[in-house]
Amino acid sequence: MPAFKTLDDLPADLTGQTALVRVDLNLPMQEGRASDVTRVEAVKPTILELADRGAKVLLLAHFGRPHGQRHSTMSTSVVQGDVERVLDREVMFISEVSGPVVQQSLAILRPGDIGLLDNVRFWPGEEANDPEFAKAIAANGDFYVNDAFSAAHRAHASTEGLAHLLPAYAGRAMEAELKALDAALGNPTRPVAAVVGGAKVSTKLDVLQNLVKQVQHLVIGGGMANTFLAARGVDVGKSLAEHDLAATANRIMDEAEHAGCTVHLPYDVVVAKEFAANPPSLRTANVHEVAAEEMILDIGPQAVEALGDVLKTCRTLVWNGPLGAFETPPFDAATVALAKTAAALTQDGSLTSVAGGGDTVAALAHAGVAQDFTYISTAGGAFLEWMEGRELPGVAALQR
Ligand code: ADP
Ligand code: MG
């Protein structure tokens, strides 16, 4: 794994130092309240460790998309209460990210106290990665900690620029994420299987292209499988499929063959004439027997069993995208069954399993296996860019 510094590289006693800590506090909101505080829980260990080691901790985060202007509804003060509740500590809200207001606040804060700076995206310098803006923030800190992997695919002042101006460290959540991702694709134990599902091939072309070079087994499910089946000449009826991508799908399958990667497409599927919960027209069919008025909405039980056997021969699994339209029963069946197999193999110690993606996280939680995978990444965009094999600017800056 590329070397980066962690909190272990800092002196044990941080009294007298100020930590600028980039966290993800972009909490999902419902009626003005945070509906989920997972992101705060994720950064809690880093914040409390730094505070308990005596640092003054300044939290730096974005919240919504204010596009370089102040909006009271997008102030980080909106989530101050949630942060305090999860940390079980008092947090001082500071209405700036740099300048005298921050300086004066630091004079009030004692060692071990926590301050929450306002939404860093209120200033255009953030997204422009303006070095002057980063310098102004850096002036109030002794070192920088990045604990927001989910924002690491952006080269912004608070995610990238600051790492060049102050001694930079990965926080505990960032460290765990990078270790898990390295175990899954950076330096994995072979054989490696990748499961890629979801609605559309077009959103994951780069992911597929990268994976065929890295993994020994590529499982394609979801609406994407329909595109691949159609490219092979299978009549997929009314299924969601991108027929214009047939040539691309065939090229990916050729590349896989050259690279020694086996592509697994389903040979049975679950179909219906209408997309609804438990529709009367529901049936399981061989892929070659889909009628013109039917839609493929999940992969079939035989395919799932065969994929379970593939996973039993693998040591590493990386998963993005559900195998079917899992929000609507019973089209969650394949995703749930394969997730349970992967979870059991992980618990037996024979498989390292890493998954990510917005809907994937929801699907695995629905399957009840969220705790049984080796690692589940909640970083949507950053996780996908990592699966595409891209270097993430926020991570690269920590590696210097
Ligand atoms: P993620 O957010 O994990 O990256 P995607 O957004 O790519 O996943 O895909 C998830 C969506 O794909 C889900 O809403 C699911 O209903 C849909 N989907 C999966 N299989 C099918 C299918 N056969 N037909 C239509 N939609 C599907
Ligand atoms: Mg999605």
mmCIF file of C-alpha atoms in Angstrom, residues 83-296:
data_model
loop_
_atom_site.group_PDB
_atom_site.id
_atom_site.type_symbol
_atom_site.label_atom_id
_atom_site.label_comp_id
_atom_site.label_asym_id
_atom_site.label_seq_id
_atom_site.Cartn_x
_atom_site.Cartn_y
_atom_site.Cartn_z
ATOM 1 C CA VAL A 83 -22.292 16.358 15.982
ATOM 2 C CA GLU A 84 -22.452 17.156 19.691
ATOM 3 C CA ARG A 85 -24.896 14.333 20.345
ATOM 4 C CA VAL A 86 -22.826 11.703 18.504
ATOM 5 C CA LEU A 87 -19.512 12.865 19.979
ATOM 6 C CA ASP A 88 -21.095 13.391 23.395
ATOM 7 C CA ARG A 89 -18.989 16.566 23.681
ATOM 8 C CA GLU A 90 -19.650 20.244 23.417
ATOM 9 C CA VAL A 91 -18.697 21.706 20.042
ATOM 10 C CA MET A 92 -18.147 25.427 19.456
ATOM 11 C CA PHE A 93 -19.574 26.687 16.166
ATOM 12 C CA ILE A 94 -17.266 29.152 14.382
ATOM 13 C CA SER A 95 -18.884 31.141 11.566
ATOM 14 C CA GLU A 96 -15.741 31.401 9.407
ATOM 15 C CA VAL A 97 -12.983 29.052 8.187
ATOM 16 C CA SER A 98 -10.078 31.505 8.435
ATOM 17 C CA GLY A 99 -9.127 34.934 9.735
ATOM 18 C CA PRO A 100 -9.556 36.750 13.065
ATOM 19 C CA VAL A 101 -12.863 35.062 14.028
ATOM 20 C CA VAL A 102 -11.135 31.684 13.955
ATOM 21 C CA GLN A 103 -8.124 33.121 15.805
ATOM 22 C CA GLN A 104 -10.326 34.581 18.535
ATOM 23 C CA SER A 105 -12.208 31.293 18.866
ATOM 24 C CA LEU A 106 -8.934 29.401 19.217
ATOM 25 C CA ALA A 107 -7.987 31.719 22.059
ATOM 26 C CA ILE A 108 -11.167 30.670 23.878
ATOM 27 C CA LEU A 109 -10.857 26.940 23.146
ATOM 28 C CA ARG A 110 -8.761 24.927 25.613
ATOM 29 C CA PRO A 111 -6.652 21.880 24.778
ATOM 30 C CA GLY A 112 -9.010 19.009 23.949
ATOM 31 C CA ASP A 113 -11.846 21.310 22.855
ATOM 32 C CA ILE A 114 -13.591 20.998 19.517
ATOM 33 C CA GLY A 115 -14.603 23.766 17.119
ATOM 34 C CA LEU A 116 -16.808 23.425 14.037
ATOM 35 C CA LEU A 117 -15.895 25.781 11.194
ATOM 36 C CA ASP A 118 -18.620 26.902 8.813
ATOM 37 C CA ASN A 119 -19.324 25.324 5.429
ATOM 38 C CA VAL A 120 -16.049 25.533 3.537
ATOM 39 C CA ARG A 121 -17.950 25.729 0.236
ATOM 40 C CA PHE A 122 -19.317 29.171 1.199
ATOM 41 C CA TRP A 123 -16.005 30.443 -0.234
ATOM 42 C CA PRO A 124 -15.272 30.063 -3.959
ATOM 43 C CA GLY A 125 -11.626 29.302 -3.120
ATOM 44 C CA GLU A 126 -12.642 25.870 -1.840
ATOM 45 C CA GLU A 127 -13.801 24.295 -5.088
ATOM 46 C CA ALA A 128 -11.275 26.311 -7.103
ATOM 47 C CA ASN A 129 -8.538 24.872 -4.851
ATOM 48 C CA ASP A 130 -7.187 28.418 -4.527
ATOM 49 C CA PRO A 131 -3.777 28.296 -2.802
ATOM 50 C CA GLU A 132 -4.392 31.680 -1.101
ATOM 51 C CA PHE A 133 -7.646 30.405 0.388
ATOM 52 C CA ALA A 134 -5.921 27.221 1.578
ATOM 53 C CA LYS A 135 -3.100 29.297 3.062
ATOM 54 C CA ALA A 136 -5.566 31.398 5.045
ATOM 55 C CA ILE A 137 -7.118 28.234 6.529
ATOM 56 C CA ALA A 138 -3.718 26.642 7.155
ATOM 57 C CA ALA A 139 -2.600 29.726 9.122
ATOM 58 C CA ASN A 140 -4.762 28.609 12.058
ATOM 59 C CA GLY A 141 -3.544 25.012 12.257
ATOM 60 C CA ASP A 142 -0.352 23.143 13.128
ATOM 61 C CA PHE A 143 -1.244 20.019 11.171
ATOM 62 C CA TYR A 144 -3.931 18.676 8.832
ATOM 63 C CA VAL A 145 -5.887 15.447 9.130
ATOM 64 C CA ASN A 146 -8.057 14.153 6.304
ATOM 65 C CA ASP A 147 -10.770 11.775 7.478
ATOM 66 C CA ALA A 148 -13.145 12.278 4.559
ATOM 67 C CA PHE A 149 -12.455 9.583 1.959
ATOM 68 C CA SER A 150 -15.866 10.349 0.445
ATOM 69 C CA ALA A 151 -14.582 13.789 -0.625
ATOM 70 C CA ALA A 152 -11.132 12.553 -1.704
ATOM 71 C CA HIS A 153 -12.051 12.394 -5.407
ATOM 72 C CA ARG A 154 -12.261 16.191 -5.411
ATOM 73 C CA ALA A 155 -9.150 18.349 -5.584
ATOM 74 C CA HIS A 156 -10.495 21.133 -3.387
ATOM 75 C CA ALA A 157 -8.662 23.371 -0.917
ATOM 76 C CA SER A 158 -9.870 21.437 2.134
ATOM 77 C CA THR A 159 -9.395 17.987 0.575
ATOM 78 C CA GLU A 160 -6.150 18.489 -1.347
ATOM 79 C CA GLY A 161 -4.646 21.980 -1.076
ATOM 80 C CA LEU A 162 -4.197 21.918 2.696
ATOM 81 C CA ALA A 163 -2.200 18.677 2.539
ATOM 82 C CA HIS A 164 0.546 20.580 0.696
ATOM 83 C CA LEU A 165 0.708 23.377 3.265
ATOM 84 C CA LEU A 166 0.724 21.544 6.591
ATOM 85 C CA PRO A 167 2.046 18.199 7.834
ATOM 86 C CA ALA A 168 -0.734 15.872 6.599
ATOM 87 C CA TYR A 169 -2.143 12.713 8.143
ATOM 88 C CA ALA A 170 -4.876 10.213 7.335
ATOM 89 C CA GLY A 171 -7.526 10.037 10.051
ATOM 90 C CA ARG A 172 -8.725 6.690 11.404
ATOM 91 C CA ALA A 173 -11.706 6.397 9.037
ATOM 92 C CA MET A 174 -9.552 7.304 6.035
ATOM 93 C CA GLU A 175 -6.917 4.829 7.179
ATOM 94 C CA ALA A 176 -9.477 2.010 7.504
ATOM 95 C CA GLU A 177 -10.959 2.809 4.088
ATOM 96 C CA LEU A 178 -7.569 2.856 2.347
ATOM 97 C CA LYS A 179 -6.563 -0.415 3.994
ATOM 98 C CA ALA A 180 -9.803 -2.098 2.940
ATOM 99 C CA LEU A 181 -9.568 -0.827 -0.624
ATOM 100 C CA ASP A 182 -5.965 -1.935 -0.843
ATOM 101 C CA ALA A 183 -6.932 -5.413 0.349
ATOM 102 C CA ALA A 184 -9.680 -5.543 -2.287
ATOM 103 C CA LEU A 185 -7.955 -4.269 -5.420
ATOM 104 C CA GLY A 186 -4.588 -2.699 -4.630
ATOM 105 C CA ASN A 187 -2.860 -5.794 -3.389
ATOM 106 C CA PRO A 188 -5.527 -8.503 -3.140
ATOM 107 C CA THR A 189 -5.261 -12.198 -2.401
ATOM 108 C CA ARG A 190 -6.302 -14.079 -5.558
ATOM 109 C CA PRO A 191 -8.556 -15.248 -6.985
ATOM 110 C CA VAL A 192 -10.512 -12.002 -6.965
ATOM 111 C CA ALA A 193 -14.185 -11.749 -7.935
ATOM 112 C CA ALA A 194 -15.938 -8.519 -8.794
ATOM 113 C CA VAL A 195 -19.705 -8.225 -8.784
ATOM 114 C CA VAL A 196 -20.958 -5.298 -10.819
ATOM 115 C CA GLY A 197 -24.660 -4.611 -11.032
ATOM 116 C CA GLY A 198 -27.004 -1.682 -11.079
ATOM 117 C CA ALA A 199 -29.103 -0.090 -13.698
ATOM 118 C CA LYS A 200 -26.866 0.991 -16.552
ATOM 119 C CA VAL A 201 -23.635 -0.013 -18.250
ATOM 120 C CA SER A 202 -23.087 3.590 -19.380
ATOM 121 C CA THR A 203 -22.492 4.795 -15.791
ATOM 122 C CA LYS A 204 -19.941 2.065 -15.095
ATOM 123 C CA LEU A 205 -17.988 1.594 -18.324
ATOM 124 C CA ASP A 206 -14.721 2.709 -16.763
ATOM 125 C CA VAL A 207 -15.326 0.446 -13.779
ATOM 126 C CA LEU A 208 -15.803 -2.582 -16.026
ATOM 127 C CA GLN A 209 -12.817 -1.713 -18.164
ATOM 128 C CA ASN A 210 -10.568 -1.451 -15.109
ATOM 129 C CA LEU A 211 -11.904 -4.584 -13.433
ATOM 130 C CA VAL A 212 -11.397 -6.977 -16.337
ATOM 131 C CA LYS A 213 -7.671 -6.264 -16.033
ATOM 132 C CA GLN A 214 -7.617 -6.791 -12.265
ATOM 133 C CA VAL A 215 -9.914 -9.664 -11.377
ATOM 134 C CA GLN A 216 -10.244 -13.321 -12.276
ATOM 135 C CA HIS A 217 -14.061 -13.393 -12.162
ATOM 136 C CA LEU A 218 -16.374 -10.605 -13.264
ATOM 137 C CA VAL A 219 -20.010 -11.140 -12.346
ATOM 138 C CA ILE A 220 -22.396 -8.887 -14.231
ATOM 139 C CA GLY A 221 -25.916 -8.475 -12.884
ATOM 140 C CA GLY A 222 -28.714 -5.933 -12.757
ATOM 141 C CA GLY A 223 -29.817 -3.980 -15.795
ATOM 142 C CA MET A 224 -26.203 -4.112 -16.985
ATOM 143 C CA ALA A 225 -26.482 -7.854 -17.527
ATOM 144 C CA ASN A 226 -29.342 -7.216 -19.962
ATOM 145 C CA THR A 227 -27.097 -5.016 -22.087
ATOM 146 C CA PHE A 228 -24.422 -7.719 -22.159
ATOM 147 C CA LEU A 229 -26.942 -10.477 -22.919
ATOM 148 C CA ALA A 230 -28.439 -8.401 -25.729
ATOM 149 C CA ALA A 231 -24.956 -7.794 -27.111
ATOM 150 C CA ARG A 232 -24.543 -11.561 -27.293
ATOM 151 C CA GLY A 233 -27.729 -11.824 -29.335
ATOM 152 C CA VAL A 234 -30.143 -12.741 -26.535
ATOM 153 C CA ASP A 235 -33.634 -11.286 -26.917
ATOM 154 C CA VAL A 236 -34.210 -9.420 -23.647
ATOM 155 C CA GLY A 237 -37.767 -8.300 -24.467
ATOM 156 C CA LYS A 238 -38.797 -5.051 -22.760
ATOM 157 C CA SER A 239 -35.925 -5.167 -20.256
ATOM 158 C CA LEU A 240 -33.942 -2.084 -19.361
ATOM 159 C CA ALA A 241 -30.965 -2.440 -21.704
ATOM 160 C CA GLU A 242 -28.666 -0.104 -23.605
ATOM 161 C CA HIS A 243 -28.741 -1.618 -27.061
ATOM 162 C CA ASP A 244 -26.498 1.119 -28.440
ATOM 163 C CA LEU A 245 -23.704 -0.178 -26.208
ATOM 164 C CA ALA A 246 -23.603 -3.651 -27.769
ATOM 165 C CA ALA A 247 -20.217 -3.063 -29.382
ATOM 166 C CA THR A 248 -18.785 -1.726 -26.117
ATOM 167 C CA ALA A 249 -20.122 -4.698 -24.178
ATOM 168 C CA ASN A 250 -18.605 -7.099 -26.679
ATOM 169 C CA ARG A 251 -15.272 -5.285 -26.509
ATOM 170 C CA ILE A 252 -15.247 -5.552 -22.716
ATOM 171 C CA MET A 253 -15.947 -9.284 -22.970
ATOM 172 C CA ASP A 254 -13.068 -9.643 -25.474
ATOM 173 C CA GLU A 255 -10.725 -7.717 -23.186
ATOM 174 C CA ALA A 256 -11.737 -9.957 -20.306
ATOM 175 C CA GLU A 257 -10.942 -13.053 -22.322
ATOM 176 C CA HIS A 258 -7.492 -11.715 -23.209
ATOM 177 C CA ALA A 259 -6.804 -10.838 -19.582
ATOM 178 C CA GLY A 260 -7.877 -14.257 -18.297
ATOM 179 C CA CYS A 261 -10.966 -12.890 -16.581
ATOM 180 C CA THR A 262 -14.089 -15.040 -16.696
ATOM 181 C CA VAL A 263 -17.245 -13.001 -17.266
ATOM 182 C CA HIS A 264 -20.325 -14.473 -15.592
ATOM 183 C CA LEU A 265 -23.685 -13.641 -17.101
ATOM 184 C CA PRO A 266 -26.883 -15.237 -15.772
ATOM 185 C CA TYR A 267 -28.453 -18.189 -17.584
ATOM 186 C CA ASP A 268 -31.748 -17.882 -15.776
ATOM 187 C CA VAL A 269 -33.587 -14.691 -14.907
ATOM 188 C CA VAL A 270 -36.700 -13.471 -13.096
ATOM 189 C CA VAL A 271 -39.109 -11.746 -15.456
ATOM 190 C CA ALA A 272 -42.471 -9.982 -15.361
ATOM 191 C CA LYS A 273 -44.706 -8.098 -17.770
ATOM 192 C CA GLU A 274 -45.210 -5.220 -15.352
ATOM 193 C CA PHE A 275 -42.787 -3.656 -12.913
ATOM 194 C CA ALA A 276 -44.639 -3.976 -9.611
ATOM 195 C CA ALA A 277 -44.310 -5.827 -6.323
ATOM 196 C CA ASN A 278 -45.123 -9.550 -6.725
ATOM 197 C CA PRO A 279 -46.817 -9.102 -10.131
ATOM 198 C CA PRO A 280 -49.118 -11.901 -11.398
ATOM 199 C CA SER A 281 -46.935 -12.336 -14.510
ATOM 200 C CA LEU A 282 -43.846 -13.139 -12.418
ATOM 201 C CA ARG A 283 -41.843 -16.155 -13.550
ATOM 202 C CA THR A 284 -38.345 -17.549 -13.755
ATOM 203 C CA ALA A 285 -37.060 -18.240 -17.249
ATOM 204 C CA ASN A 286 -33.978 -19.301 -19.121
ATOM 205 C CA VAL A 287 -32.399 -16.205 -20.697
ATOM 206 C CA HIS A 288 -33.246 -17.589 -24.139
ATOM 207 C CA GLU A 289 -36.952 -17.797 -23.287
ATOM 208 C CA VAL A 290 -37.760 -14.204 -22.390
ATOM 209 C CA ALA A 291 -40.926 -13.112 -24.201
ATOM 210 C CA ALA A 292 -41.155 -9.878 -26.157
ATOM 211 C CA GLU A 293 -43.447 -8.257 -23.563
ATOM 212 C CA GLU A 294 -41.401 -9.366 -20.544
ATOM 213 C CA MET A 295 -38.743 -7.509 -18.510
ATOM 214 C CA ILE A 296 -35.759 -9.063 -16.750
#
